[in-house]
Amino acid sequence: MGVTAKIAPSMLSSDFANLASEAERMLNCGADWLHMDIMDGYAKLFWYDYVLWRLNYLTCNCYIPCLIGLNRHFVPNLTIGAPVIESLRKHSKAYLDCHLMVTNPLDYVEPMGKAGASGFTFHVEVSKYNWQELIQIIKAKGMKPGVALKPGTPIEEVYPLIEAENPVEMVLVMTVEPGFGGQKFMPEMMDKVRTLRKKYPALDIEVDGGLGPSTIEMAASAGANCIVAGSSVFGAAEPAKVISLLRNSVQEAQ
């Protein structure tokens, strides 16, 4: 296949009060990467949205909700940002695989680069018109560019980013809806992985969501080589054994 197995425990499932020691523990257990989820969270209704809403009522004598401020962000949850990446970098030389679930990824490139992020994976859904610029700047800041897609996004939307003169270096196929950990694996997403592997044999293909001992065979046989696992690793009595199992499954499938 021409790609190597990379196991990336999702730090979203770690003890955030002891992030540095949790990172070290995962590396000692055999992790290749540390997966960092950066989420922007839904915005609250802003004061000017309320003003517009009230003006609408005064002029039309009816309430038509003005939702300008409710859909400004990519996912409902709010997690970490560049300051946490910077703090963790002071304690670890690990590859920090950063998944940006944000509406405006371009705004995050410089701070994430300065903070010490290793990989910067943005969503194709929010970068249809500036992905060329994104890839260029991500690389200029010393990070590896990747592109992610939600379960409902057709796989064809990432082809131009892989085939560009200045391409992404990884595709992340979400196997759950982005925004929360602990969701159930969506096996139907493996068709996307199989399609990518057949079309791009040397591409790093990452899967994220519901991965563990009971689902790794499906992902590995489909062609995924970068495995993000949160609850199944951090919730295990022996995380090292789970990481080893995940790695062996990918290697055997190759």
CSV table of C-alpha atoms in Angstrom, one decimal:
chain,number,residue,atom,x,y,z
A,1,MET,CA,0.0,0.0,0.0
A,2,GLY,CA,3.0,2.3,0.6
A,3,VAL,CA,1.6,3.8,3.8
A,4,THR,CA,2.4,3.1,7.4
A,5,ALA,CA,0.0,2.5,10.4
A,6,LYS,CA,-0.4,5.5,12.6
A,7,ILE,CA,-2.4,5.3,15.8
A,8,ALA,CA,-3.6,8.6,17.3
A,9,PRO,CA,-5.3,8.6,20.6
A,10,SER,CA,-7.9,11.4,20.7
A,11,MET,CA,-6.9,13.7,23.6
A,12,LEU,CA,-10.5,14.8,23.8
A,13,SER,CA,-11.1,11.7,25.9
A,14,SER,CA,-8.1,12.3,28.2
A,15,ASP,CA,-8.0,14.0,31.6
A,16,PHE,CA,-7.7,17.6,30.6
A,17,ALA,CA,-6.5,18.5,34.1
A,18,ASN,CA,-3.4,16.4,33.4
A,19,LEU,CA,-3.0,16.8,29.7
A,20,ALA,CA,0.8,16.7,29.6
A,21,SER,CA,1.0,13.5,31.7
A,22,GLU,CA,-1.8,11.9,29.6
A,23,ALA,CA,0.1,12.7,26.4
A,24,GLU,CA,3.2,11.1,27.8
A,25,ARG,CA,1.2,8.0,28.9
A,26,MET,CA,-0.2,7.6,25.4
A,27,LEU,CA,3.2,7.8,23.9
A,28,ASN,CA,4.6,5.3,26.3
A,29,CYS,CA,1.7,3.0,25.4
A,30,GLY,CA,2.9,3.1,21.7
A,31,ALA,CA,0.9,6.0,20.2
A,32,ASP,CA,2.4,7.4,17.0
A,33,TRP,CA,0.4,10.7,17.0
A,34,LEU,CA,-1.7,12.6,19.5
A,35,HIS,CA,-5.0,13.7,18.0
A,36,MET,CA,-6.2,17.2,19.0
A,37,ASP,CA,-9.8,18.3,18.4
A,38,ILE,CA,-10.2,22.0,18.0
A,39,MET,CA,-13.8,23.0,18.0
A,40,ASP,CA,-15.3,26.5,17.8
A,41,GLY,CA,-18.7,26.0,19.4
A,42,TYR,CA,-22.0,27.6,18.4
A,43,ALA,CA,-22.2,31.3,19.1
A,44,LYS,CA,-24.9,32.8,21.3
A,45,LEU,CA,-27.5,35.2,19.9
A,46,PHE,CA,-25.7,38.5,19.6
A,47,TRP,CA,-27.2,41.8,20.8
A,48,TYR,CA,-27.4,43.1,17.2
A,49,ASP,CA,-29.3,40.0,16.1
A,50,TYR,CA,-31.8,40.7,18.9
A,51,VAL,CA,-32.1,44.4,17.7
A,52,LEU,CA,-32.8,43.2,14.1
A,53,TRP,CA,-35.3,40.7,15.4
A,54,ARG,CA,-37.1,43.5,17.3
A,55,LEU,CA,-37.0,45.8,14.4
A,56,ASN,CA,-38.6,43.1,12.3
A,57,TYR,CA,-41.4,42.8,14.8
A,58,LEU,CA,-42.0,46.6,14.9
A,59,THR,CA,-42.1,47.0,11.1
A,60,CYS,CA,-43.9,43.8,10.2
A,61,ASN,CA,-45.9,43.2,13.4
A,62,CYS,CA,-44.8,39.6,13.4
A,63,TYR,CA,-41.9,37.6,14.8
A,64,ILE,CA,-39.6,36.1,12.2
A,65,PRO,CA,-36.6,34.7,14.0
A,66,CYS,CA,-33.3,36.3,13.0
A,67,LEU,CA,-30.7,33.6,13.3
A,68,ILE,CA,-27.7,35.5,12.1
A,69,GLY,CA,-25.8,34.7,15.3
A,70,LEU,CA,-26.8,31.1,15.7
A,71,ASN,CA,-24.9,29.4,12.9
A,72,ARG,CA,-21.6,31.1,12.9
A,73,HIS,CA,-19.6,28.1,14.0
A,74,PHE,CA,-19.0,24.6,12.8
A,75,VAL,CA,-19.9,22.3,15.7
A,76,PRO,CA,-21.8,22.9,19.0
A,77,ASN,CA,-19.0,21.8,21.3
A,78,LEU,CA,-16.2,24.1,22.4
A,79,THR,CA,-12.8,22.5,23.2
A,80,ILE,CA,-9.3,23.7,22.9
A,81,GLY,CA,-7.3,26.2,20.9
A,82,ALA,CA,-3.8,27.4,20.2
A,83,PRO,CA,-2.9,28.2,23.8
A,84,VAL,CA,-3.5,24.6,24.9
A,85,ILE,CA,-1.4,23.3,21.9
A,86,GLU,CA,1.3,25.7,22.9
A,87,SER,CA,1.3,24.6,26.5
A,88,LEU,CA,1.4,20.9,25.5
A,89,ARG,CA,4.2,21.5,23.0
A,90,LYS,CA,6.4,22.7,25.9
A,91,HIS,CA,6.1,19.2,27.5
A,92,SER,CA,6.1,17.0,24.4
A,93,LYS,CA,7.8,16.5,21.1
A,94,ALA,CA,5.0,14.3,19.8
A,95,TYR,CA,3.3,14.7,16.4
A,96,LEU,CA,0.2,16.8,17.3
A,97,ASP,CA,-2.5,15.8,14.7
A,98,CYS,CA,-4.8,18.8,14.9
A,99,HIS,CA,-8.3,18.5,13.5
A,100,LEU,CA,-10.0,21.9,13.0
A,101,MET,CA,-13.7,21.8,13.3
A,102,VAL,CA,-14.1,25.5,12.8
A,103,THR,CA,-15.9,27.8,10.4
A,104,ASN,CA,-12.9,29.9,9.4
A,105,PRO,CA,-9.8,27.6,9.4
A,106,LEU,CA,-7.7,30.3,7.7
A,107,ASP,CA,-7.9,32.4,10.9
A,108,TYR,CA,-6.3,29.5,12.9
A,109,VAL,CA,-3.3,28.7,10.7
A,110,GLU,CA,-0.9,31.3,12.0
A,111,PRO,CA,-1.7,30.8,15.7
A,112,MET,CA,-1.7,27.0,15.4
A,113,GLY,CA,1.7,27.1,13.6
A,114,LYS,CA,3.2,29.3,16.2
A,115,ALA,CA,1.8,27.1,18.9
A,116,GLY,CA,3.6,24.0,17.6
A,117,ALA,CA,0.9,22.0,15.7
A,118,SER,CA,2.3,19.3,13.5
A,119,GLY,CA,-0.7,18.6,11.3
A,120,PHE,CA,-3.5,20.9,10.4
A,121,THR,CA,-6.6,19.2,9.0
A,122,PHE,CA,-9.5,21.5,7.9
A,123,HIS,CA,-13.0,20.7,6.7
A,124,VAL,CA,-13.8,20.7,3.0
A,125,GLU,CA,-17.3,22.0,3.8
A,126,VAL,CA,-16.0,25.4,4.9
A,127,SER,CA,-13.1,25.8,2.5
A,128,LYS,CA,-14.6,25.3,-1.0
A,129,TYR,CA,-13.4,28.7,-2.2
A,130,ASN,CA,-10.0,29.1,-0.4
A,131,TRP,CA,-8.5,25.6,0.0
A,132,GLN,CA,-5.6,26.5,-2.3
A,133,GLU,CA,-4.6,29.4,-0.1
A,134,LEU,CA,-5.1,27.3,3.0
A,135,ILE,CA,-2.8,24.5,1.9
A,136,GLN,CA,-0.1,27.0,0.8
A,137,ILE,CA,-0.2,28.8,4.2
A,138,ILE,CA,-0.4,25.6,6.2
A,139,LYS,CA,2.8,24.3,4.6
A,140,ALA,CA,4.5,27.7,4.8
A,141,LYS,CA,3.9,27.5,8.6
A,142,GLY,CA,5.6,24.1,8.8
A,143,MET,CA,2.5,22.0,9.2
A,144,LYS,CA,1.2,19.0,7.3
A,145,PRO,CA,-2.1,19.9,5.5
A,146,GLY,CA,-5.1,17.5,5.7
A,147,VAL,CA,-8.7,17.7,4.7
A,148,ALA,CA,-11.7,16.2,6.5
A,149,LEU,CA,-15.2,15.5,5.4
A,150,LYS,CA,-18.4,14.9,7.4
A,151,PRO,CA,-20.5,11.8,6.8
A,152,GLY,CA,-22.9,13.5,4.6
A,153,THR,CA,-20.3,15.0,2.3
A,154,PRO,CA,-19.6,13.2,-1.0
A,155,ILE,CA,-16.1,11.8,-1.3
A,156,GLU,CA,-15.7,13.5,-4.7
A,157,GLU,CA,-15.4,16.9,-3.0
A,158,VAL,CA,-11.9,16.1,-1.8
A,159,TYR,CA,-10.5,14.9,-5.1
A,160,PRO,CA,-9.4,18.3,-6.3
A,161,LEU,CA,-7.5,18.9,-3.0
A,162,ILE,CA,-5.6,15.6,-3.4
A,163,GLU,CA,-4.8,16.1,-7.1
A,164,ALA,CA,-3.8,19.7,-6.9
A,165,GLU,CA,-0.3,20.8,-7.8
A,166,ASN,CA,0.1,21.7,-4.1
A,167,PRO,CA,-2.0,19.0,-2.5
A,168,VAL,CA,-3.2,18.0,0.9
A,169,GLU,CA,-1.2,15.1,2.4
A,170,MET,CA,-4.0,13.3,4.3
A,171,VAL,CA,-7.8,12.8,4.1
A,172,LEU,CA,-9.8,12.4,7.3
A,173,VAL,CA,-13.0,10.5,6.8
A,174,MET,CA,-15.3,11.2,9.7
A,175,THR,CA,-17.1,8.0,10.8
A,176,VAL,CA,-19.4,10.0,13.2
A,177,GLU,CA,-20.8,13.4,13.0
A,178,PRO,CA,-18.1,15.9,14.2
A,179,GLY,CA,-18.5,17.6,17.5
A,180,PHE,CA,-18.7,15.0,20.2
A,181,GLY,CA,-16.7,12.0,21.4
A,182,GLY,CA,-18.2,8.6,22.2
A,183,GLN,CA,-20.5,8.2,19.2
A,184,LYS,CA,-21.2,5.0,17.4
A,185,PHE,CA,-19.1,4.0,14.4
A,186,MET,CA,-20.8,4.4,11.0
A,187,PRO,CA,-19.7,1.4,8.9
A,188,GLU,CA,-21.3,2.9,5.7
A,189,MET,CA,-18.4,5.4,5.7
A,190,MET,CA,-16.0,2.6,4.7
A,191,ASP,CA,-17.2,2.9,1.1
A,192,LYS,CA,-15.5,6.3,1.1
A,193,VAL,CA,-12.3,4.8,2.5
A,194,ARG,CA,-12.3,2.0,-0.1
A,195,THR,CA,-12.8,4.5,-2.9
A,196,LEU,CA,-9.9,6.7,-1.7
A,197,ARG,CA,-7.5,3.8,-1.2
A,198,LYS,CA,-8.2,2.4,-4.6
A,199,LYS,CA,-7.8,5.8,-6.3
A,200,TYR,CA,-4.8,7.0,-4.2
A,201,PRO,CA,-2.7,4.0,-3.0
A,202,ALA,CA,0.0,6.2,-1.3
A,203,LEU,CA,-2.4,8.6,0.5
A,204,ASP,CA,-2.6,8.8,4.3
A,205,ILE,CA,-6.3,8.0,5.1
A,206,GLU,CA,-7.5,8.7,8.6
A,207,VAL,CA,-10.7,7.6,10.2
A,208,ASP,CA,-12.2,9.2,13.3
A,209,GLY,CA,-15.2,8.2,15.4
A,210,GLY,CA,-16.2,5.0,17.2
A,211,LEU,CA,-12.9,3.2,16.4
A,212,GLY,CA,-11.9,0.4,18.7
A,213,PRO,CA,-11.3,-3.4,18.9
A,214,SER,CA,-14.8,-4.1,17.6
A,215,THR,CA,-14.6,-1.8,14.5
A,216,ILE,CA,-11.0,-1.6,13.6
A,217,GLU,CA,-11.2,-4.6,11.2
A,218,MET,CA,-13.7,-2.8,9.0
A,219,ALA,CA,-11.6,0.3,8.9
A,220,ALA,CA,-8.3,-1.5,8.3
A,221,SER,CA,-9.7,-3.7,5.6
A,222,ALA,CA,-11.2,-0.7,3.8
A,223,GLY,CA,-7.8,0.9,3.6
A,224,ALA,CA,-7.5,3.3,6.5
A,225,ASN,CA,-4.0,3.6,7.9
A,226,CYS,CA,-4.3,6.5,10.4
A,227,ILE,CA,-6.6,5.5,13.3
A,228,VAL,CA,-8.0,8.0,15.8
A,229,ALA,CA,-9.4,6.3,18.9
A,230,GLY,CA,-10.6,8.1,22.0
A,231,SER,CA,-12.9,6.3,24.4
A,232,SER,CA,-11.7,2.8,23.4
A,233,VAL,CA,-8.1,3.7,24.4
A,234,PHE,CA,-8.5,6.0,27.4
A,235,GLY,CA,-11.3,3.9,28.8
A,236,ALA,CA,-9.4,0.7,28.5
A,237,ALA,CA,-7.7,-1.0,31.5
A,238,GLU,CA,-4.7,-1.5,29.4
A,239,PRO,CA,-4.4,1.2,26.7
A,240,ALA,CA,-1.2,-0.2,25.3
A,241,LYS,CA,-2.9,-3.5,24.3
A,242,VAL,CA,-5.6,-1.6,22.5
A,243,ILE,CA,-3.1,0.5,20.6
A,244,SER,CA,-1.2,-2.6,19.7
A,245,LEU,CA,-4.3,-4.3,18.5
A,246,LEU,CA,-5.3,-1.3,16.3
A,247,ARG,CA,-1.8,-1.2,14.8
A,248,ASN,CA,-1.7,-4.9,14.1
A,249,SER,CA,-5.0,-4.8,12.4
A,250,VAL,CA,-3.9,-2.0,10.0
A,251,GLN,CA,-0.6,-3.8,9.3
A,252,GLU,CA,-2.2,-7.2,8.7
A,253,ALA,CA,-4.7,-5.5,6.3
A,254,GLN,CA,-1.8,-4.1,4.3
